[in-house]
GROMACS .gro file of C-alpha atoms in nm:
model
  474
    1UNK     CA    1  -1.865  -4.119   1.694
    2UNK     CA    2  -2.027  -4.435   1.890
    3UNK     CA    3  -1.783  -4.674   2.093
    4UNK     CA    4  -1.711  -5.019   1.988
    5UNK     CA    5  -2.013  -5.241   1.991
    6UNK     CA    6  -1.960  -5.523   2.270
    7UNK     CA    7  -1.919  -5.803   1.992
    8UNK     CA    8  -1.600  -5.611   1.877
    9UNK     CA    9  -1.427  -5.637   2.233
   10UNK     CA   10  -1.175  -5.868   2.349
   11UNK     CA   11  -1.189  -5.968   2.718
   12UNK     CA   12  -0.954  -6.154   2.910
   13UNK     CA   13  -1.005  -6.408   3.220
   14UNK     CA   14  -1.024  -6.101   3.460
   15UNK     CA   15  -1.292  -5.946   3.276
   16UNK     CA   16  -1.100  -5.664   3.161
   17UNK     CA   17  -1.203  -5.557   2.804
   18UNK     CA   18  -1.020  -5.391   2.495
   19UNK     CA   19  -1.112  -5.353   2.140
   20UNK     CA   20  -0.898  -5.519   1.884
   21UNK     CA   21  -0.592  -5.376   1.761
   22UNK     CA   22  -0.752  -5.266   1.418
   23UNK     CA   23  -1.035  -5.092   1.596
   24UNK     CA   24  -0.911  -4.837   1.870
   25UNK     CA   25  -1.155  -4.676   2.108
   26UNK     CA   26  -1.268  -4.355   1.971
   27UNK     CA   27  -1.258  -4.022   2.154
   28UNK     CA   28  -1.592  -3.901   2.301
   29UNK     CA   29  -1.784  -3.598   2.153
   30UNK     CA   30  -1.664  -3.372   2.422
   31UNK     CA   31  -1.296  -3.475   2.370
   32UNK     CA   32  -1.346  -3.418   2.001
   33UNK     CA   33  -1.488  -3.075   2.041
   34UNK     CA   34  -1.205  -2.982   2.261
   35UNK     CA   35  -0.935  -3.062   2.011
   36UNK     CA   36  -1.131  -2.847   1.788
   37UNK     CA   37  -1.126  -2.553   2.015
   38UNK     CA   38  -0.765  -2.602   2.074
   39UNK     CA   39  -0.699  -2.616   1.685
   40UNK     CA   40  -0.893  -2.275   1.637
   41UNK     CA   41  -0.726  -2.117   1.916
   42UNK     CA   42  -0.399  -2.221   1.770
   43UNK     CA   43  -0.482  -2.060   1.432
   44UNK     CA   44  -0.598  -1.753   1.600
   45UNK     CA   45  -0.277  -1.713   1.754
   46UNK     CA   46  -0.070  -1.794   1.480
   47UNK     CA   47  -0.253  -1.581   1.257
   48UNK     CA   48  -0.221  -1.265   1.531
   49UNK     CA   49   0.159  -1.354   1.560
   50UNK     CA   50   0.219  -1.360   1.188
   51UNK     CA   51   0.048  -1.058   1.152
   52UNK     CA   52   0.247  -0.874   1.396
   53UNK     CA   53   0.561  -0.989   1.264
   54UNK     CA   54   0.470  -0.876   0.892
   55UNK     CA   55   0.359  -0.531   1.054
   56UNK     CA   56   0.661  -0.481   1.266
   57UNK     CA   57   0.870  -0.611   0.975
   58UNK     CA   58   0.777  -0.389   0.718
   59UNK     CA   59   0.757  -0.078   0.918
   60UNK     CA   60   1.044  -0.137   1.151
   61UNK     CA   61   1.259  -0.172   0.803
   62UNK     CA   62   1.123   0.147   0.658
   63UNK     CA   63   1.182   0.331   1.001
   64UNK     CA   64   1.522   0.177   1.043
   65UNK     CA   65   1.634   0.284   0.691
   66UNK     CA   66   1.470   0.646   0.784
   67UNK     CA   67   1.686   0.669   1.109
   68UNK     CA   68   1.981   0.564   0.922
   69UNK     CA   69   1.952   0.808   0.640
   70UNK     CA   70   1.867   1.107   0.920
   71UNK     CA   71   2.169   1.006   1.099
   72UNK     CA   72   2.401   1.037   0.801
   73UNK     CA   73   2.246   1.368   0.688
   74UNK     CA   74   2.272   1.515   1.027
   75UNK     CA   75   2.642   1.476   1.044
   76UNK     CA   76   2.676   1.816   0.820
   77UNK     CA   77   2.626   2.135   1.041
   78UNK     CA   78   2.439   2.273   0.743
   79UNK     CA   79   2.159   2.011   0.785
   80UNK     CA   80   2.102   2.102   1.169
   81UNK     CA   81   1.798   2.298   1.223
   82UNK     CA   82   1.698   2.484   1.541
   83UNK     CA   83   1.398   2.266   1.724
   84UNK     CA   84   1.440   1.978   1.476
   85UNK     CA   85   1.383   1.639   1.625
   86UNK     CA   86   1.683   1.485   1.774
   87UNK     CA   87   1.824   1.125   1.653
   88UNK     CA   88   1.713   1.001   1.992
   89UNK     CA   89   1.327   1.095   1.957
   90UNK     CA   90   1.360   0.992   1.601
   91UNK     CA   91   1.460   0.626   1.722
   92UNK     CA   92   1.180   0.638   2.001
   93UNK     CA   93   0.934   0.741   1.758
   94UNK     CA   94   1.017   0.488   1.475
   95UNK     CA   95   1.019   0.196   1.788
   96UNK     CA   96   0.635   0.328   1.844
   97UNK     CA   97   0.537   0.313   1.496
   98UNK     CA   98   0.677   0.006   1.473
   99UNK     CA   99   0.484  -0.170   1.756
  100UNK     CA  100   0.178   0.006   1.635
  101UNK     CA  101   0.175  -0.140   1.323
  102UNK     CA  102   0.272  -0.478   1.453
  103UNK     CA  103  -0.035  -0.447   1.663
  104UNK     CA  104  -0.257  -0.304   1.376
  105UNK     CA  105  -0.194  -0.625   1.138
  106UNK     CA  106  -0.155  -0.886   1.425
  107UNK     CA  107  -0.509  -0.760   1.570
  108UNK     CA  108  -0.667  -0.779   1.220
  109UNK     CA  109  -0.540  -1.110   1.157
  110UNK     CA  110  -0.634  -1.223   1.477
  111UNK     CA  111  -0.983  -1.075   1.492
  112UNK     CA  112  -1.028  -1.206   1.132
  113UNK     CA  113  -0.976  -1.543   1.220
  114UNK     CA  114  -1.166  -1.538   1.544
  115UNK     CA  115  -1.480  -1.437   1.391
  116UNK     CA  116  -1.443  -1.675   1.110
  117UNK     CA  117  -1.395  -1.973   1.310
  118UNK     CA  118  -1.685  -1.845   1.543
  119UNK     CA  119  -1.935  -1.824   1.253
  120UNK     CA  120  -1.815  -2.154   1.130
  121UNK     CA  121  -1.885  -2.319   1.471
  122UNK     CA  122  -2.188  -2.173   1.548
  123UNK     CA  123  -2.393  -2.181   1.196
  124UNK     CA  124  -2.165  -2.423   0.995
  125UNK     CA  125  -1.917  -2.378   0.750
  126UNK     CA  126  -2.074  -2.467   0.442
  127UNK     CA  127  -2.411  -2.267   0.520
  128UNK     CA  128  -2.201  -1.942   0.605
  129UNK     CA  129  -1.947  -1.992   0.320
  130UNK     CA  130  -2.091  -1.697   0.095
  131UNK     CA  131  -2.070  -1.428   0.362
  132UNK     CA  132  -1.876  -1.534   0.643
  133UNK     CA  133  -1.548  -1.395   0.504
  134UNK     CA  134  -1.712  -1.098   0.409
  135UNK     CA  135  -1.818  -0.997   0.748
  136UNK     CA  136  -1.525  -1.113   0.918
  137UNK     CA  137  -1.329  -0.887   0.727
  138UNK     CA  138  -1.558  -0.593   0.821
  139UNK     CA  139  -1.534  -0.654   1.166
  140UNK     CA  140  -1.149  -0.687   1.160
  141UNK     CA  141  -1.111  -0.359   0.942
  142UNK     CA  142  -1.129  -0.106   1.233
  143UNK     CA  143  -0.814  -0.251   1.374
  144UNK     CA  144  -0.648   0.036   1.161
  145UNK     CA  145  -0.747   0.270   1.494
  146UNK     CA  146  -0.450   0.059   1.696
  147UNK     CA  147  -0.186   0.289   1.468
  148UNK     CA  148  -0.296   0.569   1.655
  149UNK     CA  149  -0.645   0.734   1.715
  150UNK     CA  150  -0.579   1.071   1.587
  151UNK     CA  151  -0.351   0.923   1.272
  152UNK     CA  152  -0.541   0.933   0.942
  153UNK     CA  153  -0.482   0.683   0.683
  154UNK     CA  154  -0.684   0.787   0.388
  155UNK     CA  155  -0.406   0.689   0.142
  156UNK     CA  156  -0.358   0.356   0.254
  157UNK     CA  157  -0.721   0.299   0.273
  158UNK     CA  158  -0.792   0.426  -0.031
  159UNK     CA  159  -0.526   0.171  -0.165
  160UNK     CA  160  -0.657  -0.094  -0.005
  161UNK     CA  161  -1.014  -0.007  -0.177
  162UNK     CA  162  -0.840  -0.004  -0.523
  163UNK     CA  163  -0.667  -0.347  -0.472
  164UNK     CA  164  -1.028  -0.481  -0.376
  165UNK     CA  165  -1.160  -0.298  -0.687
  166UNK     CA  166  -0.905  -0.483  -0.894
  167UNK     CA  167  -1.001  -0.813  -0.742
  168UNK     CA  168  -1.365  -0.750  -0.794
  169UNK     CA  169  -1.288  -0.651  -1.152
  170UNK     CA  170  -1.083  -0.966  -1.198
  171UNK     CA  171  -1.425  -1.172  -1.068
  172UNK     CA  172  -1.658  -0.947  -1.302
  173UNK     CA  173  -1.428  -1.038  -1.601
  174UNK     CA  174  -1.438  -1.386  -1.528
  175UNK     CA  175  -1.816  -1.391  -1.457
  176UNK     CA  176  -2.097  -1.487  -1.730
  177UNK     CA  177  -2.333  -1.207  -1.609
  178UNK     CA  178  -2.054  -0.917  -1.595
  179UNK     CA  179  -1.798  -1.040  -1.843
  180UNK     CA  180  -1.926  -0.803  -2.098
  181UNK     CA  181  -1.932  -0.497  -1.871
  182UNK     CA  182  -1.582  -0.557  -1.741
  183UNK     CA  183  -1.426  -0.644  -2.060
  184UNK     CA  184  -1.272  -0.255  -2.094
  185UNK     CA  185  -1.089  -0.344  -1.768
  186UNK     CA  186  -0.856  -0.589  -1.962
  187UNK     CA  187  -0.723  -0.336  -2.184
  188UNK     CA  188  -0.321  -0.415  -2.146
  189UNK     CA  189  -0.215  -0.045  -2.088
  190UNK     CA  190  -0.500   0.047  -1.835
  191UNK     CA  191  -0.233   0.090  -1.567
  192UNK     CA  192  -0.046   0.347  -1.769
  193UNK     CA  193  -0.373   0.531  -1.833
  194UNK     CA  194  -0.423   0.545  -1.469
  195UNK     CA  195  -0.079   0.668  -1.412
  196UNK     CA  196  -0.138   0.955  -1.630
  197UNK     CA  197  -0.457   1.046  -1.459
  198UNK     CA  198  -0.289   1.041  -1.144
  199UNK     CA  199   0.005   1.219  -1.211
  200UNK     CA  200  -0.220   1.523  -1.379
  201UNK     CA  201  -0.362   1.552  -1.008
  202UNK     CA  202  -0.053   1.460  -0.778
  203UNK     CA  203   0.162   1.690  -0.964
  204UNK     CA  204  -0.068   1.999  -1.025
  205UNK     CA  205  -0.129   1.951  -0.650
  206UNK     CA  206   0.249   1.945  -0.587
  207UNK     CA  207   0.285   2.301  -0.810
  208UNK     CA  208  -0.010   2.452  -0.706
  209UNK     CA  209  -0.184   2.334  -0.410
  210UNK     CA  210   0.072   2.141  -0.177
  211UNK     CA  211  -0.147   2.152   0.105
  212UNK     CA  212  -0.402   1.905  -0.043
  213UNK     CA  213  -0.115   1.643  -0.051
  214UNK     CA  214  -0.010   1.414   0.275
  215UNK     CA  215   0.281   1.567   0.457
  216UNK     CA  216   0.476   1.272   0.410
  217UNK     CA  217   0.432   1.246   0.043
  218UNK     CA  218   0.476   1.594   0.021
  219UNK     CA  219   0.829   1.583   0.156
  220UNK     CA  220   0.876   1.312  -0.103
  221UNK     CA  221   0.783   1.534  -0.393
  222UNK     CA  222   0.994   1.810  -0.277
  223UNK     CA  223   1.290   1.608  -0.259
  224UNK     CA  224   1.256   1.456  -0.602
  225UNK     CA  225   1.098   1.730  -0.781
  226UNK     CA  226   1.405   1.898  -0.716
  227UNK     CA  227   1.290   2.268  -0.696
  228UNK     CA  228   1.322   2.494  -0.372
  229UNK     CA  229   0.996   2.606  -0.233
  230UNK     CA  230   1.049   2.975  -0.364
  231UNK     CA  231   1.075   2.845  -0.708
  232UNK     CA  232   0.725   2.663  -0.681
  233UNK     CA  233   0.548   2.952  -0.507
  234UNK     CA  234   0.696   3.164  -0.806
  235UNK     CA  235   0.562   2.943  -1.068
  236UNK     CA  236   0.229   2.911  -0.894
  237UNK     CA  237   0.201   3.309  -0.877
  238UNK     CA  238   0.272   3.315  -1.265
  239UNK     CA  239  -0.020   3.035  -1.329
  240UNK     CA  240  -0.268   3.192  -1.100
  241UNK     CA  241  -0.184   3.546  -1.233
  242UNK     CA  242  -0.123   3.710  -0.926
  243UNK     CA  243   0.166   3.938  -0.805
  244UNK     CA  244   0.506   3.764  -0.726
  245UNK     CA  245   0.503   3.723  -0.338
  246UNK     CA  246   0.864   3.623  -0.312
  247UNK     CA  247   1.048   3.707  -0.671
  248UNK     CA  248   1.377   3.842  -0.455
  249UNK     CA  249   1.361   3.532  -0.272
  250UNK     CA  250   1.398   3.318  -0.602
  251UNK     CA  251   1.697   3.512  -0.702
  252UNK     CA  252   1.865   3.499  -0.376
  253UNK     CA  253   1.820   3.110  -0.399
  254UNK     CA  254   2.001   3.109  -0.734
  255UNK     CA  255   2.248   3.328  -0.628
  256UNK     CA  256   2.330   3.070  -0.336
  257UNK     CA  257   2.400   2.788  -0.608
  258UNK     CA  258   2.615   3.007  -0.833
  259UNK     CA  259   2.374   3.127  -1.072
  260UNK     CA  260   2.324   3.518  -1.111
  261UNK     CA  261   1.994   3.599  -1.225
  262UNK     CA  262   1.751   3.888  -1.290
  263UNK     CA  263   1.404   3.784  -1.306
  264UNK     CA  264   1.125   3.992  -1.479
  265UNK     CA  265   0.820   4.064  -1.246
  266UNK     CA  266   0.586   4.093  -1.568
  267UNK     CA  267   0.659   3.764  -1.718
  268UNK     CA  268   0.396   3.552  -1.890
  269UNK     CA  269   0.620   3.222  -1.895
  270UNK     CA  270   0.779   3.106  -1.582
  271UNK     CA  271   1.073   2.905  -1.781
  272UNK     CA  272   1.323   3.134  -1.614
  273UNK     CA  273   1.212   3.079  -1.267
  274UNK     CA  274   1.198   2.708  -1.320
  275UNK     CA  275   1.547   2.681  -1.450
  276UNK     CA  276   1.732   2.998  -1.425
  277UNK     CA  277   1.950   3.063  -1.750
  278UNK     CA  278   1.925   2.713  -1.859
  279UNK     CA  279   1.733   2.624  -2.176
  280UNK     CA  280   1.445   2.414  -2.154
  281UNK     CA  281   1.638   2.107  -2.326
  282UNK     CA  282   1.944   2.186  -2.115
  283UNK     CA  283   1.746   2.156  -1.807
  284UNK     CA  284   1.593   1.835  -1.873
  285UNK     CA  285   1.898   1.637  -1.936
  286UNK     CA  286   2.068   1.808  -1.644
  287UNK     CA  287   1.756   1.757  -1.400
  288UNK     CA  288   1.751   1.384  -1.522
  289UNK     CA  289   2.109   1.314  -1.403
  290UNK     CA  290   2.047   1.483  -1.052
  291UNK     CA  291   1.697   1.290  -1.037
  292UNK     CA  292   1.853   0.961  -1.097
  293UNK     CA  293   2.097   1.001  -0.796
  294UNK     CA  294   1.828   1.092  -0.590
  295UNK     CA  295   1.604   0.777  -0.677
  296UNK     CA  296   1.869   0.523  -0.638
  297UNK     CA  297   1.860   0.529  -0.237
  298UNK     CA  298   1.504   0.520  -0.270
  299UNK     CA  299   1.479   0.155  -0.442
  300UNK     CA  300   1.791  -0.021  -0.288
  301UNK     CA  301   1.604  -0.127   0.008
  302UNK     CA  302   1.291  -0.200  -0.217
  303UNK     CA  303   1.489  -0.463  -0.401
  304UNK     CA  304   1.750  -0.588  -0.157
  305UNK     CA  305   1.548  -0.645   0.139
  306UNK     CA  306   1.312  -0.903   0.004
  307UNK     CA  307   1.634  -1.033  -0.192
  308UNK     CA  308   1.764  -1.124   0.167
  309UNK     CA  309   1.444  -1.185   0.321
  310UNK     CA  310   1.174  -1.345   0.106
  311UNK     CA  311   1.433  -1.515  -0.123
  312UNK     CA  312   1.710  -1.604   0.114
  313UNK     CA  313   1.692  -1.972   0.012
  314UNK     CA  314   1.734  -1.893  -0.364
  315UNK     CA  315   1.986  -1.645  -0.275
  316UNK     CA  316   2.208  -1.919  -0.109
  317UNK     CA  317   2.193  -2.136  -0.404
  318UNK     CA  318   2.186  -1.857  -0.681
  319UNK     CA  319   2.352  -1.546  -0.516
  320UNK     CA  320   2.471  -1.403  -0.840
  321UNK     CA  321   2.142  -1.444  -1.024
  322UNK     CA  322   1.944  -1.307  -0.698
  323UNK     CA  323   2.183  -1.004  -0.670
  324UNK     CA  324   2.203  -0.921  -1.015
  325UNK     CA  325   1.818  -0.904  -1.085
  326UNK     CA  326   1.805  -0.675  -0.774
  327UNK     CA  327   2.087  -0.419  -0.908
  328UNK     CA  328   1.892  -0.442  -1.258
  329UNK     CA  329   1.567  -0.369  -1.056
  330UNK     CA  330   1.727  -0.077  -0.870
  331UNK     CA  331   1.855   0.072  -1.219
  332UNK     CA  332   1.516   0.034  -1.383
  333UNK     CA  333   1.282   0.171  -1.097
  334UNK     CA  334   1.544   0.462  -1.050
  335UNK     CA  335   1.529   0.559  -1.444
  336UNK     CA  336   1.148   0.547  -1.403
  337UNK     CA  337   1.159   0.777  -1.122
  338UNK     CA  338   1.440   1.012  -1.267
  339UNK     CA  339   1.224   1.032  -1.588
  340UNK     CA  340   0.898   1.087  -1.442
  341UNK     CA  341   1.039   1.397  -1.250
  342UNK     CA  342   1.214   1.518  -1.543
  343UNK     CA  343   0.940   1.505  -1.784
  344UNK     CA  344   0.694   1.677  -1.560
  345UNK     CA  345   0.886   1.968  -1.642
  346UNK     CA  346   0.969   1.936  -1.959
  347UNK     CA  347   0.605   1.888  -2.076
  348UNK     CA  348   0.523   2.190  -1.878
  349UNK     CA  349   0.769   2.391  -2.027
  350UNK     CA  350   0.673   2.296  -2.368
  351UNK     CA  351   0.325   2.398  -2.332
  352UNK     CA  352   0.416   2.705  -2.172
  353UNK     CA  353   0.656   2.822  -2.465
  354UNK     CA  354   0.394   2.665  -2.703
  355UNK     CA  355   0.095   2.871  -2.601
  356UNK     CA  356   0.297   3.185  -2.452
  357UNK     CA  357   0.093   3.193  -2.158
  358UNK     CA  358   0.070   2.956  -1.807
  359UNK     CA  359  -0.251   2.876  -1.647
  360UNK     CA  360  -0.400   2.585  -1.447
  361UNK     CA  361  -0.544   2.389  -1.752
  362UNK     CA  362  -0.196   2.391  -1.925
  363UNK     CA  363  -0.037   2.262  -1.589
  364UNK     CA  364  -0.284   1.981  -1.575
  365UNK     CA  365  -0.233   1.890  -1.934
  366UNK     CA  366   0.140   1.930  -1.917
  367UNK     CA  367   0.140   1.673  -1.596
  368UNK     CA  368  -0.079   1.425  -1.754
  369UNK     CA  369   0.160   1.259  -2.006
  370UNK     CA  370   0.424   1.220  -1.726
  371UNK     CA  371   0.259   0.905  -1.655
  372UNK     CA  372   0.390   0.747  -1.952
  373UNK     CA  373   0.732   0.709  -1.775
  374UNK     CA  374   0.565   0.400  -1.612
  375UNK     CA  375   0.641   0.219  -1.932
  376UNK     CA  376   0.997   0.200  -1.816
  377UNK     CA  377   0.894  -0.019  -1.537
  378UNK     CA  378   0.832  -0.393  -1.580
  379UNK     CA  379   0.460  -0.485  -1.618
  380UNK     CA  380   0.421  -0.674  -1.311
  381UNK     CA  381   0.502  -0.355  -1.108
  382UNK     CA  382   0.328  -0.102  -1.334
  383UNK     CA  383  -0.021  -0.180  -1.161
  384UNK     CA  384   0.083  -0.173  -0.830
  385UNK     CA  385   0.262   0.181  -0.881
  386UNK     CA  386  -0.046   0.325  -1.075
  387UNK     CA  387  -0.279   0.209  -0.802
  388UNK     CA  388  -0.056   0.357  -0.539
  389UNK     CA  389  -0.038   0.690  -0.705
  390UNK     CA  390  -0.422   0.667  -0.781
  391UNK     CA  391  -0.483   0.642  -0.414
  392UNK     CA  392  -0.270   0.950  -0.343
  393UNK     CA  393  -0.458   1.129  -0.657
  394UNK     CA  394  -0.799   1.057  -0.503
  395UNK     CA  395  -0.710   1.187  -0.174
  396UNK     CA  396  -0.566   1.488  -0.277
  397UNK     CA  397  -0.883   1.555  -0.521
  398UNK     CA  398  -1.114   1.530  -0.231
  399UNK     CA  399  -0.887   1.739   0.006
  400UNK     CA  400  -0.901   2.002  -0.300
  401UNK     CA  401  -1.285   2.001  -0.313
  402UNK     CA  402  -1.342   2.001   0.056
  403UNK     CA  403  -1.131   2.329   0.098
  404UNK     CA  404  -1.338   2.448  -0.175
  405UNK     CA  405  -1.660   2.374  -0.009
  406UNK     CA  406  -1.771   2.103  -0.297
  407UNK     CA  407  -1.717   1.783  -0.111
  408UNK     CA  408  -2.060   1.624  -0.014
  409UNK     CA  409  -2.127   1.587   0.350
  410UNK     CA  410  -2.151   1.236   0.356
  411UNK     CA  411  -1.792   1.219   0.269
  412UNK     CA  412  -1.679   1.455   0.561
  413UNK     CA  413  -1.701   1.172   0.846
  414UNK     CA  414  -1.466   1.201   1.100
  415UNK     CA  415  -1.308   0.851   1.036
  416UNK     CA  416  -1.366   0.794   0.690
  417UNK     CA  417  -1.064   0.596   0.644
  418UNK     CA  418  -1.157   0.331   0.880
  419UNK     CA  419  -1.500   0.292   0.705
  420UNK     CA  420  -1.335   0.265   0.373
  421UNK     CA  421  -1.076   0.044   0.515
  422UNK     CA  422  -1.315  -0.214   0.654
  423UNK     CA  423  -1.516  -0.221   0.339
  424UNK     CA  424  -1.213  -0.289   0.132
  425UNK     CA  425  -1.083  -0.559   0.341
  426UNK     CA  426  -1.448  -0.758   0.349
  427UNK     CA  427  -1.399  -0.750  -0.026
  428UNK     CA  428  -1.051  -0.879  -0.036
  429UNK     CA  429  -1.099  -1.148   0.237
  430UNK     CA  430  -1.432  -1.243   0.056
  431UNK     CA  431  -1.225  -1.287  -0.291
  432UNK     CA  432  -0.948  -1.479  -0.060
  433UNK     CA  433  -1.210  -1.746   0.042
  434UNK     CA  434  -1.429  -1.781  -0.230
  435UNK     CA  435  -1.225  -1.647  -0.547
  436UNK     CA  436  -0.858  -1.760  -0.496
  437UNK     CA  437  -0.778  -1.743  -0.846
  438UNK     CA  438  -0.813  -1.382  -0.894
  439UNK     CA  439  -0.498  -1.322  -0.668
  440UNK     CA  440  -0.150  -1.342  -0.809
  441UNK     CA  441   0.020  -1.633  -0.651
  442UNK     CA  442   0.266  -1.433  -0.441
  443UNK     CA  443   0.011  -1.239  -0.258
  444UNK     CA  444  -0.201  -1.566  -0.212
  445UNK     CA  445   0.103  -1.759  -0.076
  446UNK     CA  446   0.163  -1.463   0.210
  447UNK     CA  447  -0.235  -1.461   0.271
  448UNK     CA  448  -0.200  -1.836   0.311
  449UNK     CA  449   0.093  -1.812   0.525
  450UNK     CA  450  -0.103  -1.566   0.771
  451UNK     CA  451  -0.451  -1.716   0.783
  452UNK     CA  452  -0.402  -2.059   0.651
  453UNK     CA  453  -0.550  -2.222   0.363
  454UNK     CA  454  -0.922  -2.171   0.381
  455UNK     CA  455  -1.152  -2.497   0.375
  456UNK     CA  456  -1.325  -2.568   0.059
  457UNK     CA  457  -1.698  -2.385   0.091
  458UNK     CA  458  -1.887  -2.703   0.006
  459UNK     CA  459  -1.712  -2.928   0.263
  460UNK     CA  460  -1.772  -2.894   0.658
  461UNK     CA  461  -1.520  -2.917   0.933
  462UNK     CA  462  -1.489  -3.236   1.087
  463UNK     CA  463  -1.423  -3.057   1.419
  464UNK     CA  464  -1.708  -2.819   1.385
  465UNK     CA  465  -1.944  -2.840   1.685
  466UNK     CA  466  -2.214  -2.615   1.840
  467UNK     CA  467  -2.074  -2.508   2.196
  468UNK     CA  468  -2.431  -2.516   2.326
  469UNK     CA  469  -2.485  -2.876   2.236
  470UNK     CA  470  -2.091  -2.979   2.245
  471UNK     CA  471  -2.165  -3.193   1.965
  472UNK     CA  472  -2.066  -3.187   1.586
  473UNK     CA  473  -2.256  -2.957   1.330
  474UNK     CA  474  -2.501  -3.134   1.127
   0.00000   0.00000   0.00000
């Protein structure tokens, strides 16, 4: 901007001149550039701080709940195991994980904003609009390494990639060029179909090859699957047509829970291994009640924490409505998980009894319709759950393939999770900057809060300047 011309200045008798009240002197270009730098720096710091808060808050909340459950469960002498982690060690580990995840998301947000602002400053915001966020998201992706250099996050990376694929498909649906190709993706029950596919892989792995599952997810399935490991091994032996490795251990387990049973070593159908002296139908109903009791503690924090944190303003105005919806959500999701687990055993028992045999194809076929339990959940949660399970299923499938020596060498790179995560975040951040309408409002609000609402791609930033020329971009 040019300074006020001489004719616009008002001078007093001493020769001191000043601009009239309606025309203040404008700042020189260097000062405007300095203000722009401060704005960018403030945006970067705010994004990093907010990212850290989200990462530490989410991981810290889950860690706190896990520690509380651990402390409560270890009060019983039977729950204490020799060599198990102490409560103090669990707390220290939880704090470390909380800080690591905070640094991960904080660094991701800060580095994305830094790269985005730098590219816009050097090459112009309008000229780089189509690829700037894509590159910034790709560069920010390796911040995942801050969770621990030896910590693999394959499931998380695949899940984020699935989210990116959903956004890309929404872009394709509204595109004139790819609209017809992407039309099948608009199927209203596609999420349930994905859940059925995922269940076939996950639950088959749970029964036949647990080592293909991540340790944390394996623990989750073992808890809600409701069966002792000796029972699962017995079912696996029958399905694989191998000699029983621990038939006496199964009988000993049933005796410990008050069931006296003698198992046939030549059995063809493992129903007696799965539910002892109970009938298949009776086992489904009794298992359903037990599974519901195990599922409720899982969903209490999932619904109540957002009610207390995210909806705190509405909670003060409409406490009964918010709390009522939260408890209804807990009851509904708990019913979903319990029906999901119970139906897995119901379908497999039905097929084993129908065909009078047990083999791997029947296990896969029996676990496929288990995904229909997702219909219990409300529509807005179905896609989230199905994508999460699909990520777990893909990881398990490729682990299974790798162990069998069938995985392509290109998929055996050391930190494939970081590569996949970086590609996924580049797609997501590009959609965030260029195709904002494909996001749901709740996700868009969170992204806007962290990164700031991106400037329109067809307008230049008024504070944009070239560092080497100390003047505005043209």
